[in-house]
mmCIF file with all atom_site columns, C-alpha atoms and ligand atoms in Angstrom:
data_model
loop_
_atom_site.group_PDB
_atom_site.id
_atom_site.type_symbol
_atom_site.label_atom_id
_atom_site.label_alt_id
_atom_site.label_comp_id
_atom_site.label_asym_id
_atom_site.label_entity_id
_atom_site.label_seq_id
_atom_site.pdbx_PDB_ins_code
_atom_site.Cartn_x
_atom_site.Cartn_y
_atom_site.Cartn_z
_atom_site.occupancy
_atom_site.B_iso_or_equiv
_atom_site.pdbx_formal_charge
_atom_site.auth_seq_id
_atom_site.auth_comp_id
_atom_site.auth_asym_id
_atom_site.auth_atom_id
_atom_site.pdbx_PDB_model_num
ATOM   1   C  CA  . UNK A 1 1   ? 156.428 94.535  65.516 1.00 56.00 ? 1127 UNK A CA  1
ATOM   2   C  CA  . UNK A 1 2   ? 155.360 98.146  65.660 1.00 87.00 ? 1128 UNK A CA  1
ATOM   3   C  CA  . UNK A 1 3   ? 152.966 100.381 63.785 1.00 93.00 ? 1129 UNK A CA  1
ATOM   4   C  CA  . UNK A 1 4   ? 153.588 99.746  60.103 1.00 96.00 ? 1130 UNK A CA  1
ATOM   5   C  CA  . UNK A 1 5   ? 152.652 101.033 56.678 1.00 97.00 ? 1131 UNK A CA  1
ATOM   6   C  CA  . UNK A 1 6   ? 152.247 98.497  53.910 1.00 97.00 ? 1132 UNK A CA  1
ATOM   7   C  CA  . UNK A 1 7   ? 150.303 97.853  50.723 1.00 97.00 ? 1133 UNK A CA  1
ATOM   8   C  CA  . UNK A 1 8   ? 147.170 95.847  51.528 1.00 96.00 ? 1134 UNK A CA  1
ATOM   9   C  CA  . UNK A 1 9   ? 147.782 92.201  50.667 1.00 94.00 ? 1135 UNK A CA  1
ATOM   10  C  CA  . UNK A 1 10  ? 144.099 91.597  49.946 1.00 94.00 ? 1136 UNK A CA  1
ATOM   11  C  CA  . UNK A 1 11  ? 140.924 93.644  49.708 1.00 94.00 ? 1137 UNK A CA  1
ATOM   12  C  CA  . UNK A 1 12  ? 139.326 91.894  52.671 1.00 93.00 ? 1138 UNK A CA  1
ATOM   13  C  CA  . UNK A 1 13  ? 140.389 94.064  55.612 1.00 94.00 ? 1139 UNK A CA  1
ATOM   14  C  CA  . UNK A 1 14  ? 138.134 96.923  56.646 1.00 96.00 ? 1140 UNK A CA  1
ATOM   15  C  CA  . UNK A 1 15  ? 139.403 100.218 57.982 1.00 97.00 ? 1141 UNK A CA  1
ATOM   16  C  CA  . UNK A 1 16  ? 139.000 100.317 61.762 1.00 95.00 ? 1142 UNK A CA  1
ATOM   17  C  CA  . UNK A 1 17  ? 138.188 104.019 61.573 1.00 94.00 ? 1143 UNK A CA  1
ATOM   18  C  CA  . UNK A 1 18  ? 135.581 104.305 58.797 1.00 97.00 ? 1144 UNK A CA  1
ATOM   19  C  CA  . UNK A 1 19  ? 134.623 100.587 58.510 1.00 96.00 ? 1145 UNK A CA  1
ATOM   20  C  CA  . UNK A 1 20  ? 134.998 100.710 54.707 1.00 97.00 ? 1146 UNK A CA  1
ATOM   21  C  CA  . UNK A 1 21  ? 137.141 98.111  52.933 1.00 97.00 ? 1147 UNK A CA  1
ATOM   22  C  CA  . UNK A 1 22  ? 140.753 98.875  52.123 1.00 97.00 ? 1148 UNK A CA  1
ATOM   23  C  CA  . UNK A 1 23  ? 141.442 98.048  48.467 1.00 97.00 ? 1149 UNK A CA  1
ATOM   24  C  CA  . UNK A 1 24  ? 144.108 95.512  47.608 1.00 97.00 ? 1150 UNK A CA  1
ATOM   25  C  CA  . UNK A 1 25  ? 147.396 97.269  46.961 1.00 97.00 ? 1151 UNK A CA  1
ATOM   26  C  CA  . UNK A 1 26  ? 146.334 100.474 48.737 1.00 97.00 ? 1152 UNK A CA  1
ATOM   27  C  CA  . UNK A 1 27  ? 148.742 101.699 51.405 1.00 97.00 ? 1153 UNK A CA  1
ATOM   28  C  CA  . UNK A 1 28  ? 147.361 101.226 54.903 1.00 98.00 ? 1154 UNK A CA  1
ATOM   29  C  CA  . UNK A 1 29  ? 148.445 101.803 58.483 1.00 97.00 ? 1155 UNK A CA  1
ATOM   30  C  CA  . UNK A 1 30  ? 148.765 98.727  60.662 1.00 96.00 ? 1156 UNK A CA  1
ATOM   31  C  CA  . UNK A 1 31  ? 148.219 99.819  64.265 1.00 94.00 ? 1157 UNK A CA  1
ATOM   32  C  CA  . UNK A 1 32  ? 149.902 97.382  66.608 1.00 91.00 ? 1158 UNK A CA  1
ATOM   33  C  CA  . UNK A 1 33  ? 147.534 96.195  69.339 1.00 88.00 ? 1159 UNK A CA  1
ATOM   34  C  CA  . UNK A 1 34  ? 147.579 93.441  71.934 1.00 82.00 ? 1160 UNK A CA  1
ATOM   35  C  CA  . UNK A 1 35  ? 146.121 90.210  70.603 1.00 80.00 ? 1161 UNK A CA  1
ATOM   36  C  CA  . UNK A 1 36  ? 143.285 89.409  72.989 1.00 74.00 ? 1162 UNK A CA  1
ATOM   37  C  CA  . UNK A 1 37  ? 143.340 85.755  71.939 1.00 76.00 ? 1163 UNK A CA  1
ATOM   38  C  CA  . UNK A 1 38  ? 147.052 85.150  72.570 1.00 71.00 ? 1164 UNK A CA  1
ATOM   39  C  CA  . UNK A 1 39  ? 148.615 86.535  75.722 1.00 73.00 ? 1165 UNK A CA  1
ATOM   40  C  CA  . UNK A 1 40  ? 151.659 88.699  75.158 1.00 76.00 ? 1166 UNK A CA  1
ATOM   41  C  CA  . UNK A 1 41  ? 151.358 88.640  71.389 1.00 84.00 ? 1167 UNK A CA  1
ATOM   42  C  CA  . UNK A 1 42  ? 150.368 91.544  69.218 1.00 86.00 ? 1168 UNK A CA  1
ATOM   43  C  CA  . UNK A 1 43  ? 148.479 91.913  66.000 1.00 89.00 ? 1169 UNK A CA  1
ATOM   44  C  CA  . UNK A 1 44  ? 147.594 94.773  63.674 1.00 93.00 ? 1170 UNK A CA  1
ATOM   45  C  CA  . UNK A 1 45  ? 144.338 96.558  63.012 1.00 94.00 ? 1171 UNK A CA  1
ATOM   46  C  CA  . UNK A 1 46  ? 144.173 98.461  59.745 1.00 97.00 ? 1172 UNK A CA  1
ATOM   47  C  CA  . UNK A 1 47  ? 143.303 102.017 58.798 1.00 97.00 ? 1173 UNK A CA  1
ATOM   48  C  CA  . UNK A 1 48  ? 143.237 103.951 55.548 1.00 98.00 ? 1174 UNK A CA  1
ATOM   49  C  CA  . UNK A 1 49  ? 146.146 106.381 55.767 1.00 98.00 ? 1175 UNK A CA  1
ATOM   50  C  CA  . UNK A 1 50  ? 143.812 109.373 55.443 1.00 97.00 ? 1176 UNK A CA  1
ATOM   51  C  CA  . UNK A 1 51  ? 141.579 107.986 58.214 1.00 96.00 ? 1177 UNK A CA  1
ATOM   52  C  CA  . UNK A 1 52  ? 144.602 107.334 60.428 1.00 96.00 ? 1178 UNK A CA  1
ATOM   53  C  CA  . UNK A 1 53  ? 145.738 110.930 59.965 1.00 95.00 ? 1179 UNK A CA  1
ATOM   54  C  CA  . UNK A 1 54  ? 142.481 112.032 61.574 1.00 92.00 ? 1180 UNK A CA  1
ATOM   55  C  CA  . UNK A 1 55  ? 141.997 109.377 64.258 1.00 91.00 ? 1181 UNK A CA  1
ATOM   56  C  CA  . UNK A 1 56  ? 145.410 107.829 64.929 1.00 90.00 ? 1182 UNK A CA  1
ATOM   57  C  CA  . UNK A 1 57  ? 147.782 110.747 64.289 1.00 88.00 ? 1183 UNK A CA  1
ATOM   58  C  CA  . UNK A 1 58  ? 150.478 109.652 66.760 1.00 85.00 ? 1184 UNK A CA  1
ATOM   59  C  CA  . UNK A 1 59  ? 150.572 106.101 65.422 1.00 89.00 ? 1185 UNK A CA  1
ATOM   60  C  CA  . UNK A 1 60  ? 150.594 107.303 61.814 1.00 94.00 ? 1186 UNK A CA  1
ATOM   61  C  CA  . UNK A 1 61  ? 153.433 109.735 62.449 1.00 90.00 ? 1187 UNK A CA  1
ATOM   62  C  CA  . UNK A 1 62  ? 155.457 107.002 64.166 1.00 89.00 ? 1188 UNK A CA  1
ATOM   63  C  CA  . UNK A 1 63  ? 154.873 104.637 61.256 1.00 94.00 ? 1189 UNK A CA  1
ATOM   64  C  CA  . UNK A 1 64  ? 155.720 107.316 58.675 1.00 94.00 ? 1190 UNK A CA  1
ATOM   65  C  CA  . UNK A 1 65  ? 158.935 108.001 60.554 1.00 91.00 ? 1191 UNK A CA  1
ATOM   66  C  CA  . UNK A 1 66  ? 159.954 104.351 60.533 1.00 91.00 ? 1192 UNK A CA  1
ATOM   67  C  CA  . UNK A 1 67  ? 158.701 103.061 57.207 1.00 93.00 ? 1193 UNK A CA  1
ATOM   68  C  CA  . UNK A 1 68  ? 160.851 102.324 54.180 1.00 94.00 ? 1194 UNK A CA  1
ATOM   69  C  CA  . UNK A 1 69  ? 157.743 102.208 51.979 1.00 94.00 ? 1195 UNK A CA  1
ATOM   70  C  CA  . UNK A 1 70  ? 157.400 105.136 49.637 1.00 95.00 ? 1196 UNK A CA  1
ATOM   71  C  CA  . UNK A 1 71  ? 154.284 107.082 50.615 1.00 97.00 ? 1197 UNK A CA  1
ATOM   72  C  CA  . UNK A 1 72  ? 153.342 109.506 47.808 1.00 96.00 ? 1198 UNK A CA  1
ATOM   73  C  CA  . UNK A 1 73  ? 150.997 111.521 50.031 1.00 96.00 ? 1199 UNK A CA  1
ATOM   74  C  CA  . UNK A 1 74  ? 153.463 111.675 52.952 1.00 96.00 ? 1200 UNK A CA  1
ATOM   75  C  CA  . UNK A 1 75  ? 153.592 115.493 53.182 1.00 95.00 ? 1201 UNK A CA  1
ATOM   76  C  CA  . UNK A 1 76  ? 149.828 115.970 53.357 1.00 96.00 ? 1202 UNK A CA  1
ATOM   77  C  CA  . UNK A 1 77  ? 149.408 113.024 55.715 1.00 96.00 ? 1203 UNK A CA  1
ATOM   78  C  CA  . UNK A 1 78  ? 151.994 114.462 58.079 1.00 92.00 ? 1204 UNK A CA  1
ATOM   79  C  CA  . UNK A 1 79  ? 150.360 117.884 57.990 1.00 91.00 ? 1205 UNK A CA  1
ATOM   80  C  CA  . UNK A 1 80  ? 146.913 116.387 58.569 1.00 92.00 ? 1206 UNK A CA  1
ATOM   81  C  CA  . UNK A 1 81  ? 148.134 114.137 61.407 1.00 89.00 ? 1207 UNK A CA  1
ATOM   82  C  CA  . UNK A 1 82  ? 149.896 116.993 63.142 1.00 85.00 ? 1208 UNK A CA  1
ATOM   83  C  CA  . UNK A 1 83  ? 146.784 119.144 62.902 1.00 83.00 ? 1209 UNK A CA  1
ATOM   84  C  CA  . UNK A 1 84  ? 144.658 116.322 64.337 1.00 83.00 ? 1210 UNK A CA  1
ATOM   85  C  CA  . UNK A 1 85  ? 147.106 115.651 67.138 1.00 76.00 ? 1211 UNK A CA  1
ATOM   86  C  CA  . UNK A 1 86  ? 147.119 119.274 68.207 1.00 69.00 ? 1212 UNK A CA  1
ATOM   87  C  CA  . UNK A 1 87  ? 143.343 119.745 68.188 1.00 67.00 ? 1213 UNK A CA  1
ATOM   88  C  CA  . UNK A 1 88  ? 142.705 116.396 69.754 1.00 56.00 ? 1214 UNK A CA  1
ATOM   89  C  CA  . UNK A 1 89  ? 142.976 117.521 73.364 1.00 55.00 ? 1215 UNK A CA  1
ATOM   90  C  CA  . UNK A 1 90  ? 139.978 115.971 75.062 1.00 52.00 ? 1216 UNK A CA  1
ATOM   91  C  CA  . UNK A 1 91  ? 137.626 118.242 76.996 1.00 63.00 ? 1217 UNK A CA  1
ATOM   92  C  CA  . UNK A 1 92  ? 134.871 116.045 78.375 1.00 81.00 ? 1218 UNK A CA  1
ATOM   93  C  CA  . UNK A 1 93  ? 135.554 114.472 81.754 1.00 89.00 ? 1219 UNK A CA  1
ATOM   94  C  CA  . UNK A 1 94  ? 136.660 111.943 82.670 1.00 93.00 ? 1220 UNK A CA  1
ATOM   95  C  CA  . UNK A 1 95  ? 139.341 111.382 80.081 1.00 92.00 ? 1221 UNK A CA  1
ATOM   96  C  CA  . UNK A 1 96  ? 142.755 109.754 80.077 1.00 94.00 ? 1222 UNK A CA  1
ATOM   97  C  CA  . UNK A 1 97  ? 146.030 110.997 78.661 1.00 92.00 ? 1223 UNK A CA  1
ATOM   98  C  CA  . UNK A 1 98  ? 149.744 110.686 79.148 1.00 93.00 ? 1224 UNK A CA  1
ATOM   99  C  CA  . UNK A 1 99  ? 150.933 113.184 81.733 1.00 93.00 ? 1225 UNK A CA  1
ATOM   100 C  CA  . UNK A 1 100 ? 152.615 116.040 79.846 1.00 89.00 ? 1226 UNK A CA  1
ATOM   101 C  CA  . UNK A 1 101 ? 154.628 117.008 82.942 1.00 91.00 ? 1227 UNK A CA  1
ATOM   102 C  CA  . UNK A 1 102 ? 155.483 115.413 86.276 1.00 92.00 ? 1228 UNK A CA  1
ATOM   103 C  CA  . UNK A 1 103 ? 154.014 118.298 88.270 1.00 91.00 ? 1229 UNK A CA  1
ATOM   104 C  CA  . UNK A 1 104 ? 150.481 117.041 88.966 1.00 92.00 ? 1230 UNK A CA  1
ATOM   105 C  CA  . UNK A 1 105 ? 149.817 114.864 91.949 1.00 95.00 ? 1231 UNK A CA  1
ATOM   106 C  CA  . UNK A 1 106 ? 147.045 112.370 92.333 1.00 96.00 ? 1232 UNK A CA  1
ATOM   107 C  CA  . UNK A 1 107 ? 143.802 113.655 93.886 1.00 95.00 ? 1233 UNK A CA  1
ATOM   108 C  CA  . UNK A 1 108 ? 143.408 110.396 95.764 1.00 95.00 ? 1234 UNK A CA  1
ATOM   109 C  CA  . UNK A 1 109 ? 146.836 109.353 97.072 1.00 96.00 ? 1235 UNK A CA  1
ATOM   110 C  CA  . UNK A 1 110 ? 148.590 112.760 96.732 1.00 96.00 ? 1236 UNK A CA  1
ATOM   111 C  CA  . UNK A 1 111 ? 151.641 111.129 95.187 1.00 96.00 ? 1237 UNK A CA  1
ATOM   112 C  CA  . UNK A 1 112 ? 153.066 112.683 92.017 1.00 96.00 ? 1238 UNK A CA  1
ATOM   113 C  CA  . UNK A 1 113 ? 152.063 111.304 88.629 1.00 96.00 ? 1239 UNK A CA  1
ATOM   114 C  CA  . UNK A 1 114 ? 155.199 110.751 86.575 1.00 95.00 ? 1240 UNK A CA  1
ATOM   115 C  CA  . UNK A 1 115 ? 155.629 112.479 83.227 1.00 94.00 ? 1241 UNK A CA  1
ATOM   116 C  CA  . UNK A 1 116 ? 154.519 110.153 80.437 1.00 94.00 ? 1242 UNK A CA  1
ATOM   117 C  CA  . UNK A 1 117 ? 152.429 107.993 82.754 1.00 95.00 ? 1243 UNK A CA  1
ATOM   118 C  CA  . UNK A 1 118 ? 148.770 107.425 81.865 1.00 96.00 ? 1244 UNK A CA  1
ATOM   119 C  CA  . UNK A 1 119 ? 146.496 109.458 84.118 1.00 96.00 ? 1245 UNK A CA  1
ATOM   120 C  CA  . UNK A 1 120 ? 142.748 109.865 84.433 1.00 96.00 ? 1246 UNK A CA  1
ATOM   121 C  CA  . UNK A 1 121 ? 141.493 113.461 84.406 1.00 94.00 ? 1247 UNK A CA  1
ATOM   122 C  CA  . UNK A 1 122 ? 138.310 114.349 86.294 1.00 94.00 ? 1248 UNK A CA  1
ATOM   123 C  CA  . UNK A 1 123 ? 136.591 117.675 86.765 1.00 88.00 ? 1249 UNK A CA  1
ATOM   124 C  CA  . UNK A 1 124 ? 137.111 119.388 90.087 1.00 87.00 ? 1250 UNK A CA  1
ATOM   125 C  CA  . UNK A 1 125 ? 136.643 122.770 91.669 1.00 80.00 ? 1251 UNK A CA  1
ATOM   126 C  CA  . UNK A 1 126 ? 139.791 124.869 91.678 1.00 74.00 ? 1252 UNK A CA  1
ATOM   127 C  CA  . UNK A 1 127 ? 140.240 127.754 94.092 1.00 73.00 ? 1253 UNK A CA  1
ATOM   128 C  CA  . UNK A 1 128 ? 142.222 130.407 92.221 1.00 70.00 ? 1254 UNK A CA  1
ATOM   129 C  CA  . UNK A 1 129 ? 142.418 132.615 95.324 1.00 77.00 ? 1255 UNK A CA  1
ATOM   130 C  CA  . UNK A 1 130 ? 139.829 135.104 94.113 1.00 74.00 ? 1256 UNK A CA  1
ATOM   131 C  CA  . UNK A 1 131 ? 137.160 132.845 92.648 1.00 73.00 ? 1257 UNK A CA  1
ATOM   132 C  CA  . UNK A 1 132 ? 136.269 129.207 92.206 1.00 74.00 ? 1258 UNK A CA  1
ATOM   133 C  CA  . UNK A 1 133 ? 136.484 127.688 88.792 1.00 75.00 ? 1259 UNK A CA  1
ATOM   134 C  CA  . UNK A 1 134 ? 136.380 124.212 87.356 1.00 77.00 ? 1260 UNK A CA  1
ATOM   135 C  CA  . UNK A 1 135 ? 139.414 122.477 86.000 1.00 79.00 ? 1261 UNK A CA  1
ATOM   136 C  CA  . UNK A 1 136 ? 141.059 119.129 85.572 1.00 87.00 ? 1262 UNK A CA  1
ATOM   137 C  CA  . UNK A 1 137 ? 142.246 117.061 88.508 1.00 92.00 ? 1263 UNK A CA  1
ATOM   138 C  CA  . UNK A 1 138 ? 144.346 113.987 87.914 1.00 95.00 ? 1264 UNK A CA  1
ATOM   139 C  CA  . UNK A 1 139 ? 144.344 110.450 89.242 1.00 97.00 ? 1265 UNK A CA  1
ATOM   140 C  CA  . UNK A 1 140 ? 146.570 107.430 88.907 1.00 96.00 ? 1266 UNK A CA  1
ATOM   141 C  CA  . UNK A 1 141 ? 144.493 104.842 87.024 1.00 96.00 ? 1267 UNK A CA  1
ATOM   142 C  CA  . UNK A 1 142 ? 144.848 102.522 90.014 1.00 95.00 ? 1268 UNK A CA  1
ATOM   143 C  CA  . UNK A 1 143 ? 143.417 105.251 92.296 1.00 96.00 ? 1269 UNK A CA  1
ATOM   144 C  CA  . UNK A 1 144 ? 140.634 106.340 89.896 1.00 96.00 ? 1270 UNK A CA  1
ATOM   145 C  CA  . UNK A 1 145 ? 137.796 103.920 90.643 1.00 94.00 ? 1271 UNK A CA  1
ATOM   146 C  CA  . UNK A 1 146 ? 137.928 104.457 94.397 1.00 93.00 ? 1272 UNK A CA  1
ATOM   147 C  CA  . UNK A 1 147 ? 137.915 108.228 93.879 1.00 94.00 ? 1273 UNK A CA  1
ATOM   148 C  CA  . UNK A 1 148 ? 135.104 108.444 91.324 1.00 93.00 ? 1274 UNK A CA  1
ATOM   149 C  CA  . UNK A 1 149 ? 132.969 105.639 92.765 1.00 93.00 ? 1275 UNK A CA  1
ATOM   150 C  CA  . UNK A 1 150 ? 132.644 103.997 89.345 1.00 93.00 ? 1276 UNK A CA  1
ATOM   151 C  CA  . UNK A 1 151 ? 133.502 100.375 88.787 1.00 93.00 ? 1277 UNK A CA  1
ATOM   152 C  CA  . UNK A 1 152 ? 136.325 99.731  86.314 1.00 94.00 ? 1278 UNK A CA  1
ATOM   153 C  CA  . UNK A 1 153 ? 134.200 98.833  83.225 1.00 93.00 ? 1279 UNK A CA  1
ATOM   154 C  CA  . UNK A 1 154 ? 131.956 101.888 83.706 1.00 93.00 ? 1280 UNK A CA  1
ATOM   155 C  CA  . UNK A 1 155 ? 134.876 104.246 84.183 1.00 95.00 ? 1281 UNK A CA  1
ATOM   156 C  CA  . UNK A 1 156 ? 136.777 102.750 81.256 1.00 94.00 ? 1282 UNK A CA  1
ATOM   157 C  CA  . UNK A 1 157 ? 133.748 103.196 78.988 1.00 91.00 ? 1283 UNK A CA  1
ATOM   158 C  CA  . UNK A 1 158 ? 133.452 106.890 79.891 1.00 90.00 ? 1284 UNK A CA  1
ATOM   159 C  CA  . UNK A 1 159 ? 137.177 107.501 79.561 1.00 91.00 ? 1285 UNK A CA  1
ATOM   160 C  CA  . UNK A 1 160 ? 137.305 105.719 76.212 1.00 87.00 ? 1286 UNK A CA  1
ATOM   161 C  CA  . UNK A 1 161 ? 134.449 107.826 74.843 1.00 83.00 ? 1287 UNK A CA  1
ATOM   162 C  CA  . UNK A 1 162 ? 136.226 111.037 75.846 1.00 83.00 ? 1288 UNK A CA  1
ATOM   163 C  CA  . UNK A 1 163 ? 139.762 110.070 74.818 1.00 85.00 ? 1289 UNK A CA  1
ATOM   164 C  CA  . UNK A 1 164 ? 139.855 109.477 71.049 1.00 78.00 ? 1290 UNK A CA  1
ATOM   165 C  CA  . UNK A 1 165 ? 143.621 109.965 71.027 1.00 81.00 ? 1291 UNK A CA  1
ATOM   166 C  CA  . UNK A 1 166 ? 144.294 106.848 73.105 1.00 87.00 ? 1292 UNK A CA  1
ATOM   167 C  CA  . UNK A 1 167 ? 145.690 103.942 71.128 1.00 89.00 ? 1293 UNK A CA  1
ATOM   168 C  CA  . UNK A 1 168 ? 144.335 100.451 71.558 1.00 89.00 ? 1294 UNK A CA  1
ATOM   169 C  CA  . UNK A 1 169 ? 147.513 99.547  73.447 1.00 92.00 ? 1295 UNK A CA  1
ATOM   170 C  CA  . UNK A 1 170 ? 147.029 102.477 75.823 1.00 93.00 ? 1296 UNK A CA  1
ATOM   171 C  CA  . UNK A 1 171 ? 143.421 101.473 76.411 1.00 92.00 ? 1297 UNK A CA  1
ATOM   172 C  CA  . UNK A 1 172 ? 144.581 97.970  77.260 1.00 93.00 ? 1298 UNK A CA  1
ATOM   173 C  CA  . UNK A 1 173 ? 147.134 99.353  79.701 1.00 94.00 ? 1299 UNK A CA  1
ATOM   174 C  CA  . UNK A 1 174 ? 144.466 101.549 81.238 1.00 95.00 ? 1300 UNK A CA  1
ATOM   175 C  CA  . UNK A 1 175 ? 142.044 98.667  81.542 1.00 94.00 ? 1301 UNK A CA  1
ATOM   176 C  CA  . UNK A 1 176 ? 144.681 96.642  83.359 1.00 94.00 ? 1302 UNK A CA  1
ATOM   177 C  CA  . UNK A 1 177 ? 145.658 99.533  85.631 1.00 93.00 ? 1303 UNK A CA  1
ATOM   178 C  CA  . UNK A 1 178 ? 142.082 100.440 86.581 1.00 91.00 ? 1304 UNK A CA  1
ATOM   179 C  CA  . UNK A 1 179 ? 141.504 97.016  88.048 1.00 81.00 ? 1305 UNK A CA  1
ATOM   180 C  CA  . UNK A 1 180 ? 144.702 96.765  90.081 1.00 72.00 ? 1306 UNK A CA  1
HETATM 181 ZN ZN1 . ZN  B 2 .   ? 139.023 104.472 56.557 1.00 55.71 ? 468  ZN  B ZN1 1
HETATM 182 ZN ZN1 . ZN  B 2 .   ? 147.165 107.893 93.230 1.00 55.71 ? 469  ZN  B ZN1 1
#
């Protein structure tokens, strides 16, 4: 399974983004998430395509790229999703993201954080040489609780609130990593 686009088989599912029902026959995005009731299995949560373009742009773009379903509004959805993805950069600390480069090292253990790995960003003072400013410092999820002094549920709650771009699967991975 992966993220999918399909016509809703019934009118019973509600959109995970806006909580409104998705009409039978309407195209919807199925975001693949871990099934919390069955270890190792996955299930789908559903979004209106227009809602997904705003809140799940990466998942929607992946599904649009893979689907064989004809999506009449594909061009506008892609444009909307790309716009959301680019403005989605979180700015409240702490937040989590996938490392865009492999250059940052962890504030706690001083080991590099690999490109593409999930990292937790916290605010720190940065000495530019001429003045002090505030910027992002990065932590391995496994190093984050010890560094911030939060316990894992508290830190996860803050990170989740500040990281709307994270998928449910990424949040699950983060939750697991924070407690290791
Ligand atoms: Zn919706
Ligand atoms: Zn570390």
